[in-house]
PDB file of C-alpha atoms in Angstrom:
ATOM      1  CA  MET A 299      -5.017  -1.801  -3.322  1.00 85.00           C
ATOM      2  CA  GLN A 300      -6.392   0.626  -5.900  1.00 93.00           C
ATOM      3  CA  ALA A 301      -3.843   3.361  -5.222  1.00 96.00           C
ATOM      4  CA  ASN A 302      -1.397   1.912  -7.747  1.00 96.00           C
ATOM      5  CA  ASN A 303       0.099   2.814 -11.112  1.00 95.00           C
ATOM      6  CA  HIS A 304      -2.488   0.780 -13.043  1.00 95.00           C
ATOM      7  CA  CYS A 305      -5.520   2.397 -11.443  1.00 96.00           C
ATOM      8  CA  TYR A 306      -6.188   4.557 -14.488  1.00 97.00           C
ATOM      9  CA  ASP A 307      -5.366   2.025 -17.206  1.00 96.00           C
ATOM     10  CA  TYR A 308      -8.965   2.449 -18.439  1.00 97.00           C
ATOM     11  CA  GLY A 309      -9.299   6.079 -17.443  1.00 96.00           C
ATOM     12  CA  GLU A 310     -11.701   7.589 -14.963  1.00 97.00           C
ATOM     13  CA  ALA A 311     -14.619   5.571 -16.339  1.00 98.00           C
ATOM     14  CA  GLY A 312     -12.816   2.297 -15.678  1.00 97.00           C
ATOM     15  CA  PHE A 313     -11.769   3.504 -12.242  1.00 98.00           C
ATOM     16  CA  LYS A 314     -15.388   4.301 -11.357  1.00 98.00           C
ATOM     17  CA  ASP A 315     -16.477   0.888 -12.628  1.00 98.00           C
ATOM     18  CA  THR A 316     -14.002  -0.714 -10.216  1.00 97.00           C
ATOM     19  CA  LEU A 317     -15.283   1.385  -7.319  1.00 97.00           C
ATOM     20  CA  ALA A 318     -18.847   0.386  -8.154  1.00 98.00           C
ATOM     21  CA  ALA A 319     -17.936  -3.311  -8.272  1.00 97.00           C
ATOM     22  CA  LEU A 320     -16.194  -3.130  -4.898  1.00 97.00           C
ATOM     23  CA  ARG A 321     -19.240  -1.505  -3.344  1.00 96.00           C
ATOM     24  CA  LYS A 322     -21.660  -3.927  -5.001  1.00 97.00           C
ATOM     25  CA  TYR A 323     -19.872  -6.908  -3.481  1.00 98.00           C
ATOM     26  CA  ASP A 324     -19.085  -5.170  -0.188  1.00 97.00           C
ATOM     27  CA  ILE A 325     -15.294  -5.371  -0.614  1.00 97.00           C
ATOM     28  CA  PRO A 326     -13.605  -2.762   1.591  1.00 96.00           C
ATOM     29  CA  THR A 327     -10.912  -0.480   0.225  1.00 96.00           C
ATOM     30  CA  SER A 328      -9.122   2.736   1.112  1.00 98.00           C
ATOM     31  CA  GLY A 329      -7.209   5.478  -0.633  1.00 98.00           C
ATOM     32  CA  ALA A 330      -9.679   5.598  -3.514  1.00 98.00           C
ATOM     33  CA  GLY A 331     -12.983   7.311  -4.092  1.00 98.00           C
ATOM     34  CA  TYR A 332     -15.342   9.217  -6.357  1.00 98.00           C
ATOM     35  CA  ASN A 333     -13.765  12.436  -5.043  1.00 98.00           C
ATOM     36  CA  ALA A 334     -10.952  13.631  -2.792  1.00 98.00           C
ATOM     37  CA  ASP A 335     -12.993  13.489   0.407  1.00 98.00           C
ATOM     38  CA  GLU A 336     -13.837   9.838  -0.172  1.00 98.00           C
ATOM     39  CA  ALA A 337     -10.254   8.940  -1.078  1.00 98.00           C
ATOM     40  CA  LYS A 338      -8.980  10.428   2.212  1.00 98.00           C
ATOM     41  CA  GLN A 339     -11.166   8.233   4.394  1.00 98.00           C
ATOM     42  CA  PHE A 340      -9.568   5.485   6.467  1.00 98.00           C
ATOM     43  CA  TYR A 341     -11.171   2.057   6.497  1.00 98.00           C
ATOM     44  CA  HIS A 342     -11.971   1.038  10.073  1.00 98.00           C
ATOM     45  CA  THR A 343     -12.605  -2.409  11.471  1.00 98.00           C
ATOM     46  CA  ALA A 344     -12.566  -3.780  15.017  1.00 96.00           C
ATOM     47  CA  ILE A 345     -11.049  -7.160  15.841  1.00 94.00           C
ATOM     48  CA  GLY A 346     -10.676  -8.514  19.361  1.00 90.00           C
ATOM     49  CA  GLY A 347     -11.062  -5.137  20.994  1.00 91.00           C
ATOM     50  CA  THR A 348      -8.574  -3.372  18.708  1.00 96.00           C
ATOM     51  CA  THR A 349      -9.749  -0.859  16.117  1.00 97.00           C
ATOM     52  CA  PHE A 350      -7.684  -0.903  12.950  1.00 98.00           C
ATOM     53  CA  ALA A 351      -7.458   2.218  10.788  1.00 98.00           C
ATOM     54  CA  ILE A 352      -6.226   1.422   7.277  1.00 98.00           C
ATOM     55  CA  ILE A 353      -5.295   3.879   4.542  1.00 98.00           C
ATOM     56  CA  SER A 354      -3.670   3.395   1.139  1.00 98.00           C
ATOM     57  CA  CYS A 355      -1.836   5.933  -0.990  1.00 98.00           C
ATOM     58  CA  GLY A 356       0.213   6.362  -4.118  1.00 98.00           C
ATOM     59  CA  ALA A 357       3.833   7.502  -4.102  1.00 98.00           C
ATOM     60  CA  TYR A 358       5.243   5.911  -7.244  1.00 97.00           C
ATOM     61  CA  PRO A 359       7.465   7.633  -9.823  1.00 96.00           C
ATOM     62  CA  VAL A 360       6.347   8.759 -13.263  1.00 96.00           C
ATOM     63  CA  GLU A 361       6.038   5.753 -15.575  1.00 93.00           C
ATOM     64  CA  ARG A 362       8.273   5.281 -18.610  1.00 90.00           C
ATOM     65  CA  SER A 363       5.091   5.716 -20.631  1.00 91.00           C
ATOM     66  CA  GLY A 364       4.783   9.204 -19.171  1.00 93.00           C
ATOM     67  CA  PHE A 365       1.887   8.363 -16.847  1.00 95.00           C
ATOM     68  CA  ASN A 366       2.052  10.568 -13.757  1.00 96.00           C
ATOM     69  CA  GLY A 367      -0.168   9.267 -10.977  1.00 96.00           C
ATOM     70  CA  ARG A 368       0.100  12.453  -8.947  1.00 96.00           C
ATOM     71  CA  THR A 369      -1.307  14.638 -11.706  1.00 96.00           C
ATOM     72  CA  ALA A 370      -3.398  12.179 -13.714  1.00 96.00           C
ATOM     73  CA  ALA A 371      -5.006   9.860 -11.158  1.00 97.00           C
ATOM     74  CA  THR A 372      -5.195  11.710  -7.842  1.00 98.00           C
ATOM     75  CA  ALA A 373      -8.757  12.314  -6.668  1.00 98.00           C
ATOM     76  CA  THR A 374      -9.997  15.901  -6.702  1.00 98.00           C
ATOM     77  CA  GLU A 375     -13.276  17.578  -5.778  1.00 97.00           C
ATOM     78  CA  THR A 376     -14.630  16.681  -9.208  1.00 97.00           C
ATOM     79  CA  ARG A 377     -12.596  13.653 -10.288  1.00 98.00           C
ATOM     80  CA  ALA A 378     -12.587  10.074  -9.033  1.00 98.00           C
ATOM     81  CA  GLY A 379      -9.132   8.804  -8.195  1.00 98.00           C
ATOM     82  CA  ILE A 380      -6.608   7.800  -5.584  1.00 98.00           C
ATOM     83  CA  LEU A 381      -5.060   9.372  -2.519  1.00 98.00           C
ATOM     84  CA  TRP A 382      -1.533  10.653  -3.054  1.00 98.00           C
ATOM     85  CA  GLN A 383       0.995  10.935  -0.235  1.00 98.00           C
ATOM     86  CA  SER A 384       1.035  14.395   1.346  1.00 97.00           C
ATOM     87  CA  ASP A 385       1.548  16.332   4.563  1.00 97.00           C
ATOM     88  CA  GLU A 386      -2.210  16.206   5.069  1.00 98.00           C
ATOM     89  CA  LEU A 387      -2.014  12.411   5.120  1.00 98.00           C
ATOM     90  CA  LEU A 388       0.619  12.595   7.864  1.00 98.00           C
ATOM     91  CA  THR A 389      -1.764  14.750   9.901  1.00 98.00           C
ATOM     92  CA  ARG A 390      -4.593  12.279   9.403  1.00 98.00           C
ATOM     93  CA  ILE A 391      -2.363   9.385  10.461  1.00 98.00           C
ATOM     94  CA  ALA A 392      -1.499  11.266  13.651  1.00 98.00           C
ATOM     95  CA  GLN A 393      -5.200  11.856  14.325  1.00 98.00           C
ATOM     96  CA  GLU A 394      -6.030   8.182  13.895  1.00 98.00           C
ATOM     97  CA  LYS A 395      -3.234   7.188  16.257  1.00 98.00           C
ATOM     98  CA  ALA A 396      -4.336   9.790  18.809  1.00 98.00           C
ATOM     99  CA  ALA A 397      -7.802   8.206  18.700  1.00 98.00           C
ATOM    100  CA  GLY A 398      -6.262   4.959  19.949  1.00 97.00           C
ATOM    101  CA  ASN A 399      -6.375   3.060  16.662  1.00 98.00           C
ATOM    102  CA  PHE A 400      -3.837   0.609  15.260  1.00 98.00           C
ATOM    103  CA  VAL A 401      -2.779   2.388  12.072  1.00 98.00           C
ATOM    104  CA  ILE A 402      -1.811   0.552   8.887  1.00 98.00           C
ATOM    105  CA  VAL A 403      -0.531   2.420   5.825  1.00 98.00           C
ATOM    106  CA  ASN A 404      -0.368   0.691   2.444  1.00 98.00           C
ATOM    107  CA  VAL A 405       1.818   2.656   0.062  1.00 98.00           C
ATOM    108  CA  HIS A 406       2.480   1.953  -3.601  1.00 98.00           C
ATOM    109  CA  GLY A 407       5.883   3.529  -3.971  1.00 97.00           C
ATOM    110  CA  GLY A 408       9.583   3.066  -4.610  1.00 97.00           C
ATOM    111  CA  GLU A 409      11.259   2.061  -7.840  1.00 97.00           C
ATOM    112  CA  GLU A 410      10.649  -1.137  -9.766  1.00 95.00           C
ATOM    113  CA  TYR A 411      13.121  -4.046  -9.602  1.00 95.00           C
ATOM    114  CA  ARG A 412      15.286  -2.506  -6.893  1.00 96.00           C
ATOM    115  CA  PHE A 413      16.135  -4.792  -3.992  1.00 97.00           C
ATOM    116  CA  ALA A 414      16.737  -1.902  -1.610  1.00 97.00           C
ATOM    117  CA  PRO A 415      14.546   1.143  -0.951  1.00 98.00           C
ATOM    118  CA  THR A 416      15.642   4.489  -2.304  1.00 97.00           C
ATOM    119  CA  LYS A 417      16.521   7.350   0.029  1.00 97.00           C
ATOM    120  CA  ALA A 418      13.249   9.113  -0.802  1.00 97.00           C
ATOM    121  CA  GLN A 419      11.304   5.897  -0.201  1.00 98.00           C
ATOM    122  CA  ARG A 420      12.958   5.367   3.189  1.00 98.00           C
ATOM    123  CA  GLU A 421      12.307   8.945   4.262  1.00 98.00           C
ATOM    124  CA  LEU A 422       8.643   8.786   3.231  1.00 98.00           C
ATOM    125  CA  TYR A 423       7.908   5.471   4.930  1.00 98.00           C
ATOM    126  CA  GLU A 424       9.735   6.594   8.066  1.00 98.00           C
ATOM    127  CA  SER A 425       7.624   9.762   8.097  1.00 98.00           C
ATOM    128  CA  PHE A 426       4.482   7.605   8.171  1.00 98.00           C
ATOM    129  CA  CYS A 427       5.844   5.796  11.237  1.00 98.00           C
ATOM    130  CA  ASP A 428       6.882   9.034  12.921  1.00 98.00           C
ATOM    131  CA  ALA A 429       3.357  10.360  12.377  1.00 98.00           C
ATOM    132  CA  GLY A 430       1.872   7.347  14.147  1.00 98.00           C
ATOM    133  CA  ALA A 431       1.626   4.417  11.710  1.00 98.00           C
ATOM    134  CA  ASP A 432       2.110   1.060  13.427  1.00 98.00           C
ATOM    135  CA  VAL A 433       2.807  -0.746  10.148  1.00 98.00           C
ATOM    136  CA  VAL A 434       3.731   0.406   6.657  1.00 98.00           C
ATOM    137  CA  PHE A 435       3.250  -2.139   3.875  1.00 98.00           C
ATOM    138  CA  GLY A 436       4.908  -1.280   0.575  1.00 97.00           C
ATOM    139  CA  SER A 437       4.285  -2.430  -2.967  1.00 96.00           C
ATOM    140  CA  HIS A 438       5.377  -1.490  -6.516  1.00 96.00           C
ATOM    141  CA  PRO A 439       9.027  -2.660  -6.769  1.00 96.00           C
ATOM    142  CA  HIS A 440       7.952  -6.203  -7.921  1.00 95.00           C
ATOM    143  CA  VAL A 441      10.787  -7.695  -5.845  1.00 96.00           C
ATOM    144  CA  LEU A 442      11.303  -8.217  -2.139  1.00 97.00           C
ATOM    145  CA  GLN A 443      12.832  -5.401  -0.113  1.00 98.00           C
ATOM    146  CA  PRO A 444      13.887  -5.360   3.561  1.00 98.00           C
ATOM    147  CA  ILE A 445      11.630  -5.466   6.597  1.00 98.00           C
ATOM    148  CA  VAL A 446      12.833  -3.115   9.321  1.00 98.00           C
ATOM    149  CA  TRP A 447      11.745  -1.581  12.596  1.00 98.00           C
ATOM    150  CA  ARG A 448      11.328   2.138  13.112  1.00 98.00           C
ATOM    151  CA  GLY A 449      11.008   2.350  16.872  1.00 97.00           C
ATOM    152  CA  ASN A 450       7.916   0.264  17.658  1.00 96.00           C
ATOM    153  CA  SER A 451       6.646   0.517  14.077  1.00 98.00           C
ATOM    154  CA  LEU A 452       7.265  -2.017  11.334  1.00 98.00           C
ATOM    155  CA  ILE A 453       8.153  -1.115   7.750  1.00 98.00           C
ATOM    156  CA  VAL A 454       7.747  -3.751   5.036  1.00 98.00           C
ATOM    157  CA  TYR A 455       9.301  -1.929   2.101  1.00 98.00           C
ATOM    158  CA  SER A 456       8.088  -4.390  -0.531  1.00 97.00           C
ATOM    159  CA  LEU A 457       6.412  -7.799  -0.463  1.00 95.00           C
ATOM    160  CA  GLY A 458       7.275  -8.423  -4.099  1.00 93.00           C
ATOM    161  CA  ASN A 459       4.642  -9.985  -6.349  1.00 90.00           C
ATOM    162  CA  PHE A 460       1.897 -12.262  -5.079  1.00 88.00           C
ATOM    163  CA  LEU A 461      -0.341 -12.862  -8.096  1.00 81.00           C
ATOM    164  CA  PHE A 462       1.445 -11.588 -11.186  1.00 83.00           C
ATOM    165  CA  ASN A 463       2.131 -13.833 -14.160  1.00 76.00           C
ATOM    166  CA  GLY A 464       4.910 -13.323 -16.693  1.00 80.00           C
ATOM    167  CA  MET A 465       7.623 -12.560 -14.133  1.00 81.00           C
ATOM    168  CA  GLU A 466       9.839 -15.580 -14.825  1.00 86.00           C
ATOM    169  CA  GLU A 467      12.383 -13.596 -16.855  1.00 81.00           C
ATOM    170  CA  MET A 468      12.825 -10.886 -14.209  1.00 86.00           C
ATOM    171  CA  PRO A 469      15.429 -11.704 -11.514  1.00 89.00           C
ATOM    172  CA  GLY A 470      13.795 -11.979  -8.101  1.00 92.00           C
ATOM    173  CA  ALA A 471      10.309 -11.184  -9.379  1.00 91.00           C
ATOM    174  CA  THR A 472       8.889 -14.638  -8.610  1.00 94.00           C
ATOM    175  CA  ASP A 473       9.881 -14.387  -4.926  1.00 94.00           C
ATOM    176  CA  SER A 474       7.111 -13.309  -2.594  1.00 94.00           C
ATOM    177  CA  MET A 475       6.309 -13.203   1.092  1.00 96.00           C
ATOM    178  CA  ILE A 476       3.367 -13.258   3.483  1.00 97.00           C
ATOM    179  CA  VAL A 477       3.805 -11.275   6.701  1.00 97.00           C
ATOM    180  CA  ARG A 478       1.619 -12.171   9.657  1.00 97.00           C
ATOM    181  CA  LEU A 479       1.424  -9.921  12.711  1.00 97.00           C
ATOM    182  CA  GLY A 480       0.330 -10.720  16.227  1.00 97.00           C
ATOM    183  CA  ILE A 481      -1.312  -7.722  17.886  1.00 96.00           C
ATOM    184  CA  LEU A 482      -1.641  -7.470  21.671  1.00 94.00           C
ATOM    185  CA  ASP A 483      -2.992  -4.422  23.504  1.00 92.00           C
ATOM    186  CA  GLY A 484      -2.739  -2.371  20.328  1.00 93.00           C
ATOM    187  CA  LYS A 485       0.938  -3.178  19.728  1.00 95.00           C
ATOM    188  CA  ILE A 486       2.857  -5.631  17.568  1.00 97.00           C
ATOM    189  CA  ALA A 487       3.678  -8.639  19.750  1.00 97.00           C
ATOM    190  CA  TYR A 488       5.291 -10.799  17.072  1.00 97.00           C
ATOM    191  CA  VAL A 489       6.017 -10.978  13.338  1.00 98.00           C
ATOM    192  CA  GLU A 490       5.894 -14.145  11.252  1.00 98.00           C
ATOM    193  CA  LYS A 491       7.286 -14.280   7.719  1.00 97.00           C
ATOM    194  CA  TYR A 492       6.366 -16.951   5.180  1.00 97.00           C
ATOM    195  CA  ASP A 493       8.365 -17.177   1.964  1.00 96.00           C
ATOM    196  CA  ALA A 494       6.358 -17.864  -1.170  1.00 95.00           C
ATOM    197  CA  VAL A 495       7.092 -18.308  -4.864  1.00 93.00           C
ATOM    198  CA  LEU A 496       5.154 -17.603  -8.052  1.00 91.00           C
ATOM    199  CA  ASP A 497       4.806 -20.283 -10.686  1.00 88.00           C
ATOM    200  CA  GLY A 498       2.954 -19.100 -13.757  1.00 82.00           C
ATOM    201  CA  THR A 499      -0.519 -18.142 -12.593  1.00 83.00           C
ATOM    202  CA  SER A 500      -0.225 -19.726  -9.125  1.00 88.00           C
ATOM    203  CA  VAL A 501       1.613 -18.975  -5.899  1.00 90.00           C
ATOM    204  CA  ALA A 502       2.678 -21.371  -3.141  1.00 92.00           C
ATOM    205  CA  LEU A 503       4.625 -21.323   0.103  1.00 94.00           C
ATOM    206  CA  LYS A 504       8.223 -22.415  -0.234  1.00 87.00           C
TER     207      LYS A 504
END
C-alpha cells in the first residue's frame, strides 16, 4: 500500500517513479495517484460474481522527524500523492456499498508499537464500517492489534509486520498474521487467521 508514512521518502519525484513502475508492470493499487482525482479512485475487481471495491488511505500521526503526511504527501490537483482520510472518503465508501460492492478499506494509521488501538483509531475505523466498509485492514503500528467485529463488518486493526527486517529488538515486532476471508453472497462467511513470524529477511507460518 502506497498510502503510508514512507511514501515520500524520495519526495514527489520518487513517488511518481513508483507510480510509473506499478503501471508499467500492471500492478494494481489504490489511494495514490498523480493528482487528487486519481488518488480517490477505488480499485475494482470481480471474483466469483462479487465486485470488490478497494481503497487505501493515510491516517498516521506526524513522524518524530516532523514529516506530516496530511500536509506533505496528500495528493492535490497539482501534486502527486496519497489519499488522506476525510469525510469525503466516507461518502465514497457509502456510494460503493450502495452500488452493491464488497468494500475493503486499507488504512495506514494508529500509533507505532502499541498493542491496542487508540481511541481516535477506533473511532476512525468504526466510521469506515458505519459508512459501508465490509472490512478494514490496518497497518502502521508494527505489532499485532485486535481483530473485532463492528456489526457485520470486520476490523483488523493491525497485522503487524510481514516483510520488515531489523525488528528483532522490538518486542512483538516479529509477530505477524495472515487473515483469510470467505465471501458468500457479498458477505463474510468465515474468517481464518494464520500466525506468522519474521526471521531476518524471511517470514514463515508458525
